[in-house]
PDB file of C-alpha atoms in Angstrom:
ATOM      1  CA  MET A1412     194.576  58.492 151.693  1.00 51.00           C
ATOM      2  CA  ARG A1413     191.160  58.251 150.150  1.00 67.00           C
ATOM      3  CA  THR A1414     190.771  56.445 146.836  1.00 67.00           C
ATOM      4  CA  SER A1415     188.852  58.414 144.244  1.00 88.00           C
ATOM      5  CA  LEU A1416     186.010  56.872 142.300  1.00 89.00           C
ATOM      6  CA  ASN A1417     188.021  57.413 139.100  1.00 90.00           C
ATOM      7  CA  GLU A1418     190.901  55.350 140.519  1.00 91.00           C
ATOM      8  CA  ILE A1419     188.526  52.568 141.526  1.00 91.00           C
ATOM      9  CA  LYS A1420     186.917  52.672 138.077  1.00 93.00           C
ATOM     10  CA  GLN A1421     190.317  52.501 136.411  1.00 94.00           C
ATOM     11  CA  CYS A1422     191.394  49.550 138.592  1.00 94.00           C
ATOM     12  CA  ASP A1423     188.108  47.801 137.854  1.00 95.00           C
ATOM     13  CA  GLU A1424     188.471  48.325 134.107  1.00 96.00           C
ATOM     14  CA  TYR A1425     192.061  47.032 134.299  1.00 96.00           C
ATOM     15  CA  LEU A1426     190.925  43.858 136.064  1.00 95.00           C
ATOM     16  CA  GLN A1427     188.179  43.326 133.501  1.00 94.00           C
ATOM     17  CA  GLY A1428     190.506  43.938 130.545  1.00 95.00           C
ATOM     18  CA  LYS A1429     188.527  46.968 129.383  1.00 97.00           C
ATOM     19  CA  LEU A1430     191.412  49.435 129.062  1.00 96.00           C
ATOM     20  CA  ASN A1431     192.694  50.245 125.599  1.00 96.00           C
ATOM     21  CA  PRO A1432     196.397  49.406 125.014  1.00 96.00           C
ATOM     22  CA  GLU A1433     197.638  52.907 125.883  1.00 96.00           C
ATOM     23  CA  GLU A1434     195.590  53.057 129.090  1.00 96.00           C
ATOM     24  CA  HIS A1435     196.740  49.548 129.984  1.00 97.00           C
ATOM     25  CA  ILE A1436     200.422  50.487 129.673  1.00 97.00           C
ATOM     26  CA  LEU A1437     199.885  53.692 131.652  1.00 96.00           C
ATOM     27  CA  PHE A1438     198.052  51.789 134.372  1.00 97.00           C
ATOM     28  CA  GLU A1439     200.833  49.209 134.669  1.00 97.00           C
ATOM     29  CA  ALA A1440     203.377  52.043 134.905  1.00 97.00           C
ATOM     30  CA  LYS A1441     201.367  53.468 137.812  1.00 96.00           C
ATOM     31  CA  LEU A1442     201.487  50.050 139.469  1.00 96.00           C
ATOM     32  CA  LEU A1443     205.265  49.941 139.098  1.00 97.00           C
ATOM     33  CA  ILE A1444     205.866  53.319 140.709  1.00 97.00           C
ATOM     34  CA  SER A1445     203.068  53.533 143.279  1.00 95.00           C
ATOM     35  CA  PRO A1446     202.610  51.226 146.244  1.00 95.00           C
ATOM     36  CA  VAL A1447     199.231  52.897 146.831  1.00 92.00           C
ATOM     37  CA  TRP A1448     197.985  51.877 143.366  1.00 94.00           C
ATOM     38  CA  ARG A1449     199.273  48.316 143.937  1.00 96.00           C
ATOM     39  CA  PHE A1450     197.494  48.179 147.287  1.00 94.00           C
ATOM     40  CA  ASN A1451     194.263  49.563 145.827  1.00 93.00           C
ATOM     41  CA  LEU A1452     194.384  46.989 143.026  1.00 96.00           C
ATOM     42  CA  HIS A1453     195.014  44.210 145.543  1.00 96.00           C
ATOM     43  CA  VAL A1454     192.028  45.315 147.644  1.00 95.00           C
ATOM     44  CA  LEU A1455     189.773  45.509 144.587  1.00 95.00           C
ATOM     45  CA  LYS A1456     190.811  41.975 143.577  1.00 96.00           C
ATOM     46  CA  GLN A1457     189.733  40.816 147.033  1.00 96.00           C
ATOM     47  CA  VAL A1458     186.421  42.656 146.689  1.00 95.00           C
ATOM     48  CA  HIS A1459     185.826  40.958 143.321  1.00 94.00           C
ATOM     49  CA  ALA A1460     186.542  37.566 144.920  1.00 96.00           C
ATOM     50  CA  VAL A1461     184.040  38.209 147.725  1.00 96.00           C
ATOM     51  CA  ILE A1462     181.387  39.322 145.225  1.00 95.00           C
ATOM     52  CA  ARG A1463     181.923  36.163 143.137  1.00 94.00           C
ATOM     53  CA  LEU A1464     181.716  33.996 146.261  1.00 96.00           C
ATOM     54  CA  TYR A1465     178.518  35.725 147.359  1.00 96.00           C
ATOM     55  CA  GLY A1466     177.055  35.123 143.887  1.00 96.00           C
ATOM     56  CA  TRP A1467     177.907  31.429 144.075  1.00 95.00           C
ATOM     57  CA  ILE A1468     176.377  31.148 147.546  1.00 95.00           C
ATOM     58  CA  GLN A1469     173.175  32.857 146.391  1.00 95.00           C
ATOM     59  CA  MET A1470     172.948  30.642 143.312  1.00 95.00           C
ATOM     60  CA  LYS A1471     173.449  27.507 145.434  1.00 95.00           C
ATOM     61  CA  LYS A1472     170.665  28.611 147.795  1.00 95.00           C
ATOM     62  CA  GLU A1473     168.308  29.145 144.861  1.00 95.00           C
ATOM     63  CA  LEU A1474     169.167  25.753 143.353  1.00 93.00           C
ATOM     64  CA  ASP A1475     168.706  24.041 146.723  1.00 93.00           C
ATOM     65  CA  GLU A1476     165.262  25.650 147.051  1.00 93.00           C
ATOM     66  CA  ILE A1477     164.268  24.498 143.558  1.00 90.00           C
ATOM     67  CA  HIS A1478     165.589  21.013 144.276  1.00 87.00           C
ATOM     68  CA  SER A1479     163.659  20.854 147.533  1.00 88.00           C
ATOM     69  CA  ARG A1480     160.416  22.034 145.914  1.00 88.00           C
ATOM     70  CA  ILE A1481     160.707  19.431 143.145  1.00 85.00           C
ATOM     71  CA  LEU A1482     161.530  16.571 145.511  1.00 82.00           C
ATOM     72  CA  HIS A1483     158.655  17.368 147.855  1.00 85.00           C
ATOM     73  CA  ASP A1484     156.000  18.073 145.232  1.00 86.00           C
ATOM     74  CA  PRO A1485     153.696  15.032 144.843  1.00 86.00           C
ATOM     75  CA  ASP A1486     152.958  16.055 141.258  1.00 87.00           C
ATOM     76  CA  LYS A1487     156.664  15.697 140.422  1.00 84.00           C
ATOM     77  CA  LYS A1488     157.096  12.175 141.831  1.00 86.00           C
ATOM     78  CA  THR A1489     157.240  10.520 138.397  1.00 88.00           C
ATOM     79  CA  PHE A1490     159.721  13.105 137.168  1.00 86.00           C
ATOM     80  CA  CYS A1491     161.979  12.478 140.185  1.00 83.00           C
ATOM     81  CA  GLN A1492     161.808   8.723 139.671  1.00 86.00           C
ATOM     82  CA  ASN A1493     162.731   9.100 135.988  1.00 88.00           C
ATOM     83  CA  ILE A1494     165.736  11.266 136.877  1.00 86.00           C
ATOM     84  CA  SER A1495     166.843   8.809 139.564  1.00 85.00           C
ATOM     85  CA  ASN A1496     166.573   5.930 137.096  1.00 88.00           C
ATOM     86  CA  ILE A1497     168.817   7.742 134.618  1.00 90.00           C
ATOM     87  CA  PHE A1498     171.579   7.986 137.207  1.00 87.00           C
ATOM     88  CA  LEU A1499     171.065   4.491 138.569  1.00 84.00           C
ATOM     89  CA  LYS A1500     171.500   2.932 135.107  1.00 75.00           C
ATOM     90  CA  ASN A1501     174.978   4.447 134.704  1.00 59.00           C
TER      91      ASN A1501
END
């Protein structure tokens, strides 16, 4: 069975807490009576987790690049020494 875009949107809004109280109750009723809705919600939760993980990985790559540029830039040597001293004092 193919999931409609409206069903995906509704599951997404449920996960994000964007449904109004009536829609929320109706959605939870659908979950109680439909294994397909429960499965679709489960899959969307997994998709959200993968997206979050990908975001964290991308952010870490960007921070590593910034860190590397700062550490290897001769003009930033004093800055790096000052930062190191802060952590060495504690």
